[in-house]
CSV table of C-alpha atoms in Angstrom, one decimal:
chain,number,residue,atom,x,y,z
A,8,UNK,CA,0.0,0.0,0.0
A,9,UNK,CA,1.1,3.6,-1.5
A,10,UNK,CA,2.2,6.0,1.4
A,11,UNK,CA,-0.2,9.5,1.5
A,12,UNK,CA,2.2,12.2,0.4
A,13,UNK,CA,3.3,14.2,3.3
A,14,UNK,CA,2.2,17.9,2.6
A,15,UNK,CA,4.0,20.7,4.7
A,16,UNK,CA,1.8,24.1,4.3
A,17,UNK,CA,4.6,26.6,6.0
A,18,UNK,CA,2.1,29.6,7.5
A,19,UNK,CA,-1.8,29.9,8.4
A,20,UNK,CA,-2.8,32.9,7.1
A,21,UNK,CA,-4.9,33.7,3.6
A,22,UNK,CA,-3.3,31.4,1.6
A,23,UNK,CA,-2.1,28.5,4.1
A,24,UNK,CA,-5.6,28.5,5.4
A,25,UNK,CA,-7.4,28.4,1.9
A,26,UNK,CA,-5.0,25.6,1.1
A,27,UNK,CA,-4.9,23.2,3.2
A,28,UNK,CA,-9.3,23.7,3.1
A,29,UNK,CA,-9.1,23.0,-0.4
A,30,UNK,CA,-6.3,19.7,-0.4
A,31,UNK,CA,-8.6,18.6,2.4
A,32,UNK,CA,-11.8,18.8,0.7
A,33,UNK,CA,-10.2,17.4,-2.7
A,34,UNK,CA,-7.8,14.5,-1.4
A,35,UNK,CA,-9.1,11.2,0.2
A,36,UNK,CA,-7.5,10.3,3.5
A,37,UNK,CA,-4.9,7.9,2.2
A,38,UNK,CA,-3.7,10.0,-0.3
A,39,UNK,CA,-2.0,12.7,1.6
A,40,UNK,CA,-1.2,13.8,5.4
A,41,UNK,CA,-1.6,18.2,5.2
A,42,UNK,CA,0.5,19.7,8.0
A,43,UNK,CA,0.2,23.7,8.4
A,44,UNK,CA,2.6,25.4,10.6
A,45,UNK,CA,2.2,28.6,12.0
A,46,UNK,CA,3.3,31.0,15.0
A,47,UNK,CA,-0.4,31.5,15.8
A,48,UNK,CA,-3.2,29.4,16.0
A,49,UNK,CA,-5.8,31.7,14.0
A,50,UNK,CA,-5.8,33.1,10.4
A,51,UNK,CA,-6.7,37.0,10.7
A,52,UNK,CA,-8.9,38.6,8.4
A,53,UNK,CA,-7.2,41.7,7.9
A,54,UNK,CA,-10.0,43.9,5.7
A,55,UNK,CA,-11.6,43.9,9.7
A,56,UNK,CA,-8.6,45.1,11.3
A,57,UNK,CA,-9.8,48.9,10.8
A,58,UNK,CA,-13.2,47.9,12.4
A,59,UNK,CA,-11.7,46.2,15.0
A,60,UNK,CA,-9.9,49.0,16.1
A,61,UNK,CA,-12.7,51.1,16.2
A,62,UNK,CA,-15.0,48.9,17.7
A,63,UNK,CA,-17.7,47.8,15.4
A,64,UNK,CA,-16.8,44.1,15.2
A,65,UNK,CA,-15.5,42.4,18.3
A,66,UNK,CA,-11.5,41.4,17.6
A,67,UNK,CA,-12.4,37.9,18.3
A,68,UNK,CA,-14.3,37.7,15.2
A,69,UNK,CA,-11.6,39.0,13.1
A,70,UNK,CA,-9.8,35.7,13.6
A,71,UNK,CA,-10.4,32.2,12.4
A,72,UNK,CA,-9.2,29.4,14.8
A,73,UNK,CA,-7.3,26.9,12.6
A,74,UNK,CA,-8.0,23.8,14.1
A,75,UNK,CA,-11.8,24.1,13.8
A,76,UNK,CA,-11.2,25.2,10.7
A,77,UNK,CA,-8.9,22.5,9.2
A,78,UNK,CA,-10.3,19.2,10.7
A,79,UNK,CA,-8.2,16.5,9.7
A,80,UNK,CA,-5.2,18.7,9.4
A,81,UNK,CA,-1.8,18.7,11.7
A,82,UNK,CA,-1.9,22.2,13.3
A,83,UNK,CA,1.8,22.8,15.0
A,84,UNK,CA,2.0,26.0,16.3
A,85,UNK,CA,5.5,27.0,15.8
A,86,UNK,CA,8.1,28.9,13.5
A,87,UNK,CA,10.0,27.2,10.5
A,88,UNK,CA,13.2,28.5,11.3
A,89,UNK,CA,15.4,26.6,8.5
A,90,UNK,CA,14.8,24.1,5.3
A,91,UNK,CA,16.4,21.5,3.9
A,92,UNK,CA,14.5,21.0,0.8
A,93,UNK,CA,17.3,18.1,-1.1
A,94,UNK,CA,16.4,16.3,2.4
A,95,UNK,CA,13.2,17.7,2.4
A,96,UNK,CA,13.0,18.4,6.0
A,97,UNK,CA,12.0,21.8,8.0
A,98,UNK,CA,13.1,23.2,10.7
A,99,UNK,CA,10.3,24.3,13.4
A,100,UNK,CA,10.8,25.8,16.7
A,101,UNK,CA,7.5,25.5,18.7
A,102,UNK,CA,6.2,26.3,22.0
A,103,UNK,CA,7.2,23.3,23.7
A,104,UNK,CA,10.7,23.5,22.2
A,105,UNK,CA,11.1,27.2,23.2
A,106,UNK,CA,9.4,26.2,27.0
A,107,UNK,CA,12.1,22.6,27.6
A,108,UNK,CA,15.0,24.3,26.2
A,109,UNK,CA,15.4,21.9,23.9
A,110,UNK,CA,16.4,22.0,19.9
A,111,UNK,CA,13.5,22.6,17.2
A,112,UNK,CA,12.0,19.5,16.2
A,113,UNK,CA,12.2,18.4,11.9
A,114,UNK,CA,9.6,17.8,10.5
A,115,UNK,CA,9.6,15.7,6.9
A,116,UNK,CA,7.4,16.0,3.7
A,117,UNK,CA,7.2,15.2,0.3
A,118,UNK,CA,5.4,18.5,-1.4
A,119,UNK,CA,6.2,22.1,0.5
A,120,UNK,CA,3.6,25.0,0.3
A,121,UNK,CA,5.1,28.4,1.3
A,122,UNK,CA,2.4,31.0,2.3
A,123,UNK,CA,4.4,32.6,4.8
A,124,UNK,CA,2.7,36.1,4.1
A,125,UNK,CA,4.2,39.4,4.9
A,126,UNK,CA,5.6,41.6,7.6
A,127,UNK,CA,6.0,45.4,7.8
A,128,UNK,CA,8.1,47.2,5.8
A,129,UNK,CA,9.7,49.6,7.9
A,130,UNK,CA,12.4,52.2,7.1
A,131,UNK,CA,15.3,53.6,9.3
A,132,UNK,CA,13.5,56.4,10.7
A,133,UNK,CA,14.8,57.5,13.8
A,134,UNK,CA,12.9,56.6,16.3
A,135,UNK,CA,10.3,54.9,14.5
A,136,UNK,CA,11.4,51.8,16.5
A,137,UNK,CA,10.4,53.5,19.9
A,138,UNK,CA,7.8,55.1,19.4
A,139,UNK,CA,5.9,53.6,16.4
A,140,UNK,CA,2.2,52.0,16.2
A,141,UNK,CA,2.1,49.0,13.7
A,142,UNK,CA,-1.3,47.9,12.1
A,143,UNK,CA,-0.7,44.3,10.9
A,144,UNK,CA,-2.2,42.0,13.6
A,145,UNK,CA,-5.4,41.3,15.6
A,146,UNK,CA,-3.4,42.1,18.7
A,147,UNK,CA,-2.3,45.7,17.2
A,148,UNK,CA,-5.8,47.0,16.3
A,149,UNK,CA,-6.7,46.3,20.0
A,150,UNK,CA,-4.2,47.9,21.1
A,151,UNK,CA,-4.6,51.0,18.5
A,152,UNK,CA,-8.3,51.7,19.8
A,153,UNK,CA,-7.2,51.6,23.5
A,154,UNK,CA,-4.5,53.8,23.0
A,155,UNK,CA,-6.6,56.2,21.3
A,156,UNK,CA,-9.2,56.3,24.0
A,157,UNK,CA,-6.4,56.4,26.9
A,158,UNK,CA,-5.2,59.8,24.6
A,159,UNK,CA,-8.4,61.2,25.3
A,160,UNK,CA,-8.7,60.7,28.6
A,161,UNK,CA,-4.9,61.9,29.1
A,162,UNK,CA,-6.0,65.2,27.3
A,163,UNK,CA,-9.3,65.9,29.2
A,164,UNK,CA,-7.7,65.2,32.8
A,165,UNK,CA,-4.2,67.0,31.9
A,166,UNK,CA,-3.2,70.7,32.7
A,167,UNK,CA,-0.1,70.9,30.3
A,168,UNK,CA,-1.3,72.1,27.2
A,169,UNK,CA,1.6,70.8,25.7
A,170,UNK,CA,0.3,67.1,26.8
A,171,UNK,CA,-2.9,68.1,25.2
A,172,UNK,CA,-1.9,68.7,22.0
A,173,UNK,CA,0.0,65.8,22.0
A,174,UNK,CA,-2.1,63.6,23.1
A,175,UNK,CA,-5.1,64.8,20.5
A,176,UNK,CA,-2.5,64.3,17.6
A,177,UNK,CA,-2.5,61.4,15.4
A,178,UNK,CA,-0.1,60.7,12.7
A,179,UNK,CA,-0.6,57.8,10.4
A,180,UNK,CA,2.1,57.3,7.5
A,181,UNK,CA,0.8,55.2,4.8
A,182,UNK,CA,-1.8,56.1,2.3
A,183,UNK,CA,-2.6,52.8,1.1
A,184,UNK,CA,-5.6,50.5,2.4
A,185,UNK,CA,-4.6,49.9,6.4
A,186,UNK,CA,-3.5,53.8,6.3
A,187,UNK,CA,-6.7,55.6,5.1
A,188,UNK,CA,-9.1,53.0,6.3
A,189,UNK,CA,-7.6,53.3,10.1
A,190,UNK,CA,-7.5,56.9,10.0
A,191,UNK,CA,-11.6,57.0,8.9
A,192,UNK,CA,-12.6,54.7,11.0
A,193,UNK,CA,-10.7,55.6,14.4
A,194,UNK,CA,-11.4,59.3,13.6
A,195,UNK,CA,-15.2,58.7,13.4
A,196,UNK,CA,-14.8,56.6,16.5
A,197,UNK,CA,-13.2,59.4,18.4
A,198,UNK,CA,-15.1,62.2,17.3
A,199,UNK,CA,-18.2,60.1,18.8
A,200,UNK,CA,-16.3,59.6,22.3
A,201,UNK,CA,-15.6,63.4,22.8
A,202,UNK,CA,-19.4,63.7,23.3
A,203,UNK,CA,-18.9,62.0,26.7
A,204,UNK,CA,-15.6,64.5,27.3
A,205,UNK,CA,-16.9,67.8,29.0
A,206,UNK,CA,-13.8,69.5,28.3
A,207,UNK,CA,-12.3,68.3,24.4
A,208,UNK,CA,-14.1,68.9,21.8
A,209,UNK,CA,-14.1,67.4,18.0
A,210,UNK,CA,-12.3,70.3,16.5
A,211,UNK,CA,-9.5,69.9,19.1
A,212,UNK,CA,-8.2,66.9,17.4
A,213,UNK,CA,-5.6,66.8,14.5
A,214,UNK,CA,-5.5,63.8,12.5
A,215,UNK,CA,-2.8,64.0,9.8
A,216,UNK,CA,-2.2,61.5,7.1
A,217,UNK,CA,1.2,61.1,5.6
A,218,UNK,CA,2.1,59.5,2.0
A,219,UNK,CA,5.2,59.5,-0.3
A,220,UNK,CA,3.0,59.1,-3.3
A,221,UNK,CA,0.7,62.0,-4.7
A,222,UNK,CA,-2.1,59.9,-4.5
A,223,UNK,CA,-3.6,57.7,-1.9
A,224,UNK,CA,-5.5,54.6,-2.4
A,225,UNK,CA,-4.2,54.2,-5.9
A,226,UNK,CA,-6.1,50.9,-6.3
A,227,UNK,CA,-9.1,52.8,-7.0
A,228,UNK,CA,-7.3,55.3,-9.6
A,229,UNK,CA,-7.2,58.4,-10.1
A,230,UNK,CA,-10.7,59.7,-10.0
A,231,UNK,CA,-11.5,57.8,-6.7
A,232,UNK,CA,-8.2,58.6,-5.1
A,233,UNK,CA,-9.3,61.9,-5.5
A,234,UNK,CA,-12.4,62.0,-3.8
A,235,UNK,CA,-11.3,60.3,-0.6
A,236,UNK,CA,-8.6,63.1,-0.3
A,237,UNK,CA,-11.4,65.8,-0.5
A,238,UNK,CA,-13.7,63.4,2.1
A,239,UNK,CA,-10.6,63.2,4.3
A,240,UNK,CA,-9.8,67.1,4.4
A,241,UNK,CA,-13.4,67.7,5.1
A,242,UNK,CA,-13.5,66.0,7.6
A,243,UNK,CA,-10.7,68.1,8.7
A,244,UNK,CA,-7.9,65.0,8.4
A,245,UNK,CA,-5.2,66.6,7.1
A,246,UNK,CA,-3.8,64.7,3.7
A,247,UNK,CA,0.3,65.5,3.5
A,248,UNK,CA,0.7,64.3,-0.3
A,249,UNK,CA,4.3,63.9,-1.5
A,250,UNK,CA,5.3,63.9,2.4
A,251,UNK,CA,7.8,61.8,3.8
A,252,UNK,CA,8.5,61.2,7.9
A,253,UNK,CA,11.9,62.2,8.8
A,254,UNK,CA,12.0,61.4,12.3
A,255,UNK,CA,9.8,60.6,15.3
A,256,UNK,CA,12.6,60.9,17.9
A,257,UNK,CA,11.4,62.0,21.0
A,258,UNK,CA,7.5,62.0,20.5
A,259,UNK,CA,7.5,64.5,17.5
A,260,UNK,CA,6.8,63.8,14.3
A,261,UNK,CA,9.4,65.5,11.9
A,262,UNK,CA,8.0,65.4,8.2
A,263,UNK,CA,9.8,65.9,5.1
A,264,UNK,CA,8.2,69.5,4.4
A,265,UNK,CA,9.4,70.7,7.5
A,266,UNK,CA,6.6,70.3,9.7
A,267,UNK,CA,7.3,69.2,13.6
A,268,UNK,CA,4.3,67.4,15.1
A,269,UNK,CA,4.7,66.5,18.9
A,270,UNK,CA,2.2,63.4,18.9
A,271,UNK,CA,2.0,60.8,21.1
A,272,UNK,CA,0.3,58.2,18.5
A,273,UNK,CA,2.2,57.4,15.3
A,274,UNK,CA,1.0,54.9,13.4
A,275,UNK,CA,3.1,53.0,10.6
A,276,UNK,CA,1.3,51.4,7.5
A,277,UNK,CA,3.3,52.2,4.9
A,278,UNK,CA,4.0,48.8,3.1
A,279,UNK,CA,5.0,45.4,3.5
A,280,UNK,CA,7.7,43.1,2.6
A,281,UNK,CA,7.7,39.0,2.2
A,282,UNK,CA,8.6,37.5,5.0
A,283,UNK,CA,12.0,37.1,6.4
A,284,UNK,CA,12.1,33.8,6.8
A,285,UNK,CA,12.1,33.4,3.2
A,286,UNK,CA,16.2,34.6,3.4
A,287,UNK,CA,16.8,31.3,5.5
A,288,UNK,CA,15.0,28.8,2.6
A,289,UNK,CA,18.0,28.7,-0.1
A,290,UNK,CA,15.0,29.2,-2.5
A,291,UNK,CA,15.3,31.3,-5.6
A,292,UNK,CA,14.0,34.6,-4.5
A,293,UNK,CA,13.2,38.2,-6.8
A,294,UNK,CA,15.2,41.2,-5.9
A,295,UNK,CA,12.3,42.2,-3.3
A,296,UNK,CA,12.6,39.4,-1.5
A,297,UNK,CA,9.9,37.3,-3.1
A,298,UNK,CA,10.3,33.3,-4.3
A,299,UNK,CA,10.3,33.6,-7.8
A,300,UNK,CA,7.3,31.0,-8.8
A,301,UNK,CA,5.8,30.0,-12.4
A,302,UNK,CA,2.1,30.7,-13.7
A,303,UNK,CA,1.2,27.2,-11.9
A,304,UNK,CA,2.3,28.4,-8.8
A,305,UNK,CA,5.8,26.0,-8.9
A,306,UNK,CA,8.6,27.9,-7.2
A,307,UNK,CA,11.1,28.4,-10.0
A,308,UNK,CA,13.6,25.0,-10.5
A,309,UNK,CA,12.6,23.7,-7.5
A,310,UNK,CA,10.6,20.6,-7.8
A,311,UNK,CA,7.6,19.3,-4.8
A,312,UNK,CA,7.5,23.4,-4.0
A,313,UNK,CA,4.9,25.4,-4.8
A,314,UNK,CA,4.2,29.2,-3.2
A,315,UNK,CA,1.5,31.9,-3.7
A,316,UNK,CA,0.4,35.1,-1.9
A,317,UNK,CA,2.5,38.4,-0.4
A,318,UNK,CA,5.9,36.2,-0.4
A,319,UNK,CA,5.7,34.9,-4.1
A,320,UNK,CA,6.2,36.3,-7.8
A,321,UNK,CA,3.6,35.1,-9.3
A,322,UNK,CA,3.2,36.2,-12.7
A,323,UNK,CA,0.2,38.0,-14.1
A,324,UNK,CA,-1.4,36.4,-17.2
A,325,UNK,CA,-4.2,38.9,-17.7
A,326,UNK,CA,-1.5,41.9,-17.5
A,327,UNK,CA,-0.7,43.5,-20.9
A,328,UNK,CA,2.5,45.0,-19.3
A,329,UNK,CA,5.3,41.9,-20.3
A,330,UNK,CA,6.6,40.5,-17.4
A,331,UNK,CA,4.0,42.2,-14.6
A,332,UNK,CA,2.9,40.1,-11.4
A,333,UNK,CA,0.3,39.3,-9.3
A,334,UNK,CA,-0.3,42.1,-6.4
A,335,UNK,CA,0.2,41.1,-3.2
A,336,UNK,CA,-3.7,42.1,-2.3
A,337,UNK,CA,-6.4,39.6,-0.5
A,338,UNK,CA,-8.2,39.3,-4.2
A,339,UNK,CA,-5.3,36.9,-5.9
A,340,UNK,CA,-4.6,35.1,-2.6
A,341,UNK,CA,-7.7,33.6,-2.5
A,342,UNK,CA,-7.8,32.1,-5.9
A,343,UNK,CA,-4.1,31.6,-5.9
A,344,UNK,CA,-4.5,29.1,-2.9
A,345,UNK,CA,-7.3,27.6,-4.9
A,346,UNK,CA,-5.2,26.7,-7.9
A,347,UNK,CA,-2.6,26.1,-5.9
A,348,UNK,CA,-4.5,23.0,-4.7
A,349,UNK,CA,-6.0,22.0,-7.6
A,350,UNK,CA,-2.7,21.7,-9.2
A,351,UNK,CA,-1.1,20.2,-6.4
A,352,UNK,CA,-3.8,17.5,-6.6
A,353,UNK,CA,-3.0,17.3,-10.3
A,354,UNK,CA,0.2,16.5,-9.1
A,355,UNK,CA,-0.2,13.7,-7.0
A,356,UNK,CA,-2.6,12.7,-9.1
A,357,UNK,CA,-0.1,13.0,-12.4
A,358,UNK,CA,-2.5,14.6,-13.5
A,359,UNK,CA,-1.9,18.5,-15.8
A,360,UNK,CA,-1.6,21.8,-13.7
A,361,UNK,CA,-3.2,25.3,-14.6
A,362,UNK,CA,-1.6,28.4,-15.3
A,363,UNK,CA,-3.1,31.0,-12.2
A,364,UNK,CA,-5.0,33.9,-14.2
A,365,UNK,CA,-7.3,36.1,-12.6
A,366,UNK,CA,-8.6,39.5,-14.0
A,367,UNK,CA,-8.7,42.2,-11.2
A,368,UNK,CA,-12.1,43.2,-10.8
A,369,UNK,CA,-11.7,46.1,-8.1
A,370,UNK,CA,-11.4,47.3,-5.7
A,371,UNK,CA,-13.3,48.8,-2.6
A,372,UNK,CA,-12.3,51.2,0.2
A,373,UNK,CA,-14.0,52.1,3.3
A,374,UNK,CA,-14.2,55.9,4.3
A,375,UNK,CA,-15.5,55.5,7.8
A,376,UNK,CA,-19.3,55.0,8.8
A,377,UNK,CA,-21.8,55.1,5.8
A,378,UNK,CA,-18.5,56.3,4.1
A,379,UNK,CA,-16.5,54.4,1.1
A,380,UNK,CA,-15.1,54.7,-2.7
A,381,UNK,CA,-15.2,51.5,-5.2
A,382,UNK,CA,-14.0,50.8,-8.3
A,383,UNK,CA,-15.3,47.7,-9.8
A,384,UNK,CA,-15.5,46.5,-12.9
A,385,UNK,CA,-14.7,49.8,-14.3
A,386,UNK,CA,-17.5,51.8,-12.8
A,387,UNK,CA,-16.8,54.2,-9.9
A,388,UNK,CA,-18.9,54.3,-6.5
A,389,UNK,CA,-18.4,56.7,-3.8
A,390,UNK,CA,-20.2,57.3,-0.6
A,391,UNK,CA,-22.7,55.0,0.8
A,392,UNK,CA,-23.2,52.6,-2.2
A,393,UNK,CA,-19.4,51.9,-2.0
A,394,UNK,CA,-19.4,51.5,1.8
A,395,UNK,CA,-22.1,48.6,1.8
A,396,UNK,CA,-20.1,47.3,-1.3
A,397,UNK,CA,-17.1,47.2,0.8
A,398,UNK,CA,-18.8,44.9,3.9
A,399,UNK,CA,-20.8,43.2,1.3
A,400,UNK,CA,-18.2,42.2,-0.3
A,401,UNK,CA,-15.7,41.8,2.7
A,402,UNK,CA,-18.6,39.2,4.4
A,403,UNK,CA,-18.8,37.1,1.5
A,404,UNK,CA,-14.9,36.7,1.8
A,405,UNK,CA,-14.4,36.3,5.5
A,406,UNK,CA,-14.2,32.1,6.1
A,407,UNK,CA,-16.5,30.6,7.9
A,408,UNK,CA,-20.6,30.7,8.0
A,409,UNK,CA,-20.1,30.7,12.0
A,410,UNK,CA,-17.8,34.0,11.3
A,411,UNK,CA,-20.4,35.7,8.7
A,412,UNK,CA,-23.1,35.2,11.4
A,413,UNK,CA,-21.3,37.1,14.1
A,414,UNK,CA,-20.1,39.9,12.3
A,415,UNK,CA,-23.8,40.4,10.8
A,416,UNK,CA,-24.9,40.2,14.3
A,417,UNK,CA,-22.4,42.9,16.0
A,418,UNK,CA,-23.2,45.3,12.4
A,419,UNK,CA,-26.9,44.7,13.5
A,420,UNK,CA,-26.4,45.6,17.1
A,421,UNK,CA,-24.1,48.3,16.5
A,422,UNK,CA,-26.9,50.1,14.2
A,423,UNK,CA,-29.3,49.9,17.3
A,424,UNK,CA,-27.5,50.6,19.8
A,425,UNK,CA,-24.4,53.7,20.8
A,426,UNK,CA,-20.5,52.4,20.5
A,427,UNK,CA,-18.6,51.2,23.2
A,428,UNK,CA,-15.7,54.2,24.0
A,429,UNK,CA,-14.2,52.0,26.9
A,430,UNK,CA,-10.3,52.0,26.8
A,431,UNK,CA,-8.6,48.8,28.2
A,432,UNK,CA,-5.6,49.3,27.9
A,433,UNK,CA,-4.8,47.2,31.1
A,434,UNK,CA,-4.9,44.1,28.4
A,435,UNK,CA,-1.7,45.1,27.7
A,436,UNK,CA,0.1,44.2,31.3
A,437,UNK,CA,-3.1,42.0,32.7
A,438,UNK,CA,-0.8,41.0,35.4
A,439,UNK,CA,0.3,44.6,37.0
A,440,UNK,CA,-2.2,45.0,39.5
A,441,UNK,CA,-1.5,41.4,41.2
A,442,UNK,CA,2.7,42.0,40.9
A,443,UNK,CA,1.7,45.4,43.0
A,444,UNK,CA,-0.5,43.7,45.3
A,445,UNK,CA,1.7,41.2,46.0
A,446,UNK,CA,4.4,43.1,46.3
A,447,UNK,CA,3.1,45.0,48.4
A,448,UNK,CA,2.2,42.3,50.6
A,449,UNK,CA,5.9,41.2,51.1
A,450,UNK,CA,6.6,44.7,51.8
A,451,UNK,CA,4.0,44.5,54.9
A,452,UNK,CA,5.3,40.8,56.1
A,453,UNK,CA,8.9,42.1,56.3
């Protein structure tokens, strides 16, 4: 009796998850053992970051636990921290490993998936290190929203005006999706909190926005990029177009035009990068980092490896530009991990694989509440029709029925009933208040 391949799916996110649904779903239980690794146990849904931060959808619904999702597959929650693809063997240091002291375990298979995702791309900006807010995980949104609100509270209960203006300024670099769609959505949530704030108001805010390009949101073009500018501005969010952040050493944020901005909330979104762990693989990579893969999704002369999403170079068949790729957008990663499958069945199977090709159909943007641009299929939406397109669309991609249900249920609820403004930012040292009390308890035995 005929083995089942061993499948290794290195990382859990979009594509990993998609994946390793779709080898499932497509291969009978003798023919192949699917083993995902990743350092979490959840893939995040990252569209619902911005409304997680502001509080419309509840962060635990922004996440989709892995093992409930992928019955039948190995979840090891760990790191792959070196390959050996001629022995094909990988590398993973896991929680246990990390806990005992002991080496990373190895871990064997026959075909590799890579769908390690991305990472921010960060610059050396002084002090960006320190002081800088990153918007690429669950656990960042949640702490976004509670630093926002803890601002506000900071502002209305300080005398220094210097504090104060601080502490109501918000700086967000990155004028792509995660930029302009956190800055909407947490300055609509704010603006609502000051009505519970006797002493700030709305107007004592400054929210700037800070891009390299002279557009934002160029996925929408031209037109579209336009119109969110003039929505931003009047909403008094200050667009810095062609702006670049020198430094944030200290607290203040020092832009390229000259402007100083003491702020206590910088937040970075401009970009991302493949991950690093790519640089450890010994796999052909593009000059940004990126395995270099074939229309079937094949890494480049490497055979039983296949890749798709932010960390490969897929190329674009529907591109008339020679030689463009895929863009590392939620849109291909979903149908890359699809064909990805299919042609790894094919594979085992020895059966033909399939060139990827999707045509990009648009894209959608929200603006805040009731707020959004679109551009889909060549026509272009703006206000509320595009922000019901956006969660619309966004529902019918989040995984999971149990998933849809919830977030149509906390939508529901939030339309009846007033937001939540409570900061916890306690979440972020849960244990402080029992180290003091216990401290101080040794204090009084001594």
């Amino acid at each position: 009796m005929t083995e089942p391949a061993r499948i290794l799916v290195v990382g859990g996110g979009c594509v990993g998850m998609y994946t390793a649904l779709r080898l499932k779903r497509r291969l009978k239980r003798d023919e192949a053992l699917v083993t995902v690794v990743d350092p979490e146990p959840y893939m995040t849904y990252q569209p619902f970051l911005p409304e997680a931060a502001a509080g419309s959808i509840s962060p635990r619904h922004v996440v989709v636990p892995l093992r409930r999702v992928l019955r039948g597959c190995q979840v090891v929650v760990g790191e792959v921290t070196a390959l050996d693809h001629a022995a094909r063997s990988a590398t993973v240091r896991t929680l246990a490993t990390a806990e005992e002291g002991s080496p990373p375990v190895e871990i064997g298979y026959d075909e590799l998936v890579l769908a390690p995702g991305s990472v921010s791309r960060t610059l050396p900006v002084p002090g960006l290190a320190e002081f800088g807010i990153g918007f690429k995980t669950v656990e960042e949104a949640i702490m976004l929203r509670n630093h926002v609100l803890e601002q506000l509270d900071i502002a209305s209960s300080t005398r220094d005006p210097a504090l104060r203006d601080a502490a109501l300024t918000f700086v967000v670099v990155g004028g792509g999706y995660a930029g302009v769609e956190a800055i909407a959505e947490l300055e609509d949530m704010a603006r609502y909190a000051l009505r519970y704030y006797h002493n700030v108001e709305p107007e004592d805010m400054k929210w700037v926005l800070v891009d390299a390009g002279e557009r934002i949101l160029p996925e929408v073009g031209e037109e579209m990029g336009g119109y969110a500018v003039r929505e931003l501005r009047r909403r008094t969010i200050d667009v810095r177009l062609g702006t670049r952040l020198a430094s944030c050493e200290n607290r203040v944020a020092v832009l390229s035009d000259g402007s100083r901005l003491p702020t206590r909330t910088l937040v970075w979104t401009a970009g991302v990068k493949p991950h690093p762990v790519l640089a450890a693989m010994g796999l052909p990579l593009d000059g940004r980092g990126r395995l270099r893969c074939g229309a079937d999704l094949r890494v480049e002369g490497t055979e039983h490896a296949w890749a798709a999403g932010d960390a490969a170079a897929v190329p674009d068949r529907t591109a008339t530009t020679p030689g463009a790729l895929c863009a590392p957008n939620a849109q291909h990663a979903v149908r890359q991990a699809r064909t990805l499958a299919d042609n790894l069945v094919a594979h085992l199977r020895g059966g033909r694989t399939e060139e990827y090709r999707h045509a990009h159909a648009g894209s959608v943007a929200s603006l805040g509440l009731h707020k959004g641009v679109a551009q889909v299929y060549g026509k272009k939406i703006k206000g509320y029709p595009a922000w019901f397109m956006h969660r619309v669309y966004h529902l019918s991609r989040v995984p999971t029925f149990n998933r849809k249900a919830r977030v149509i249920a906390e939508w529901s609820l939030a339309g009846l009933f007033k937001r939540e403004i409570v900061s916890l930012g306690s979440l972020e040292h849960p244990r402080a208040e029992f180290e003091l009390a216990a401290g101080a308890d040794q204090l009084r035995d001594r």
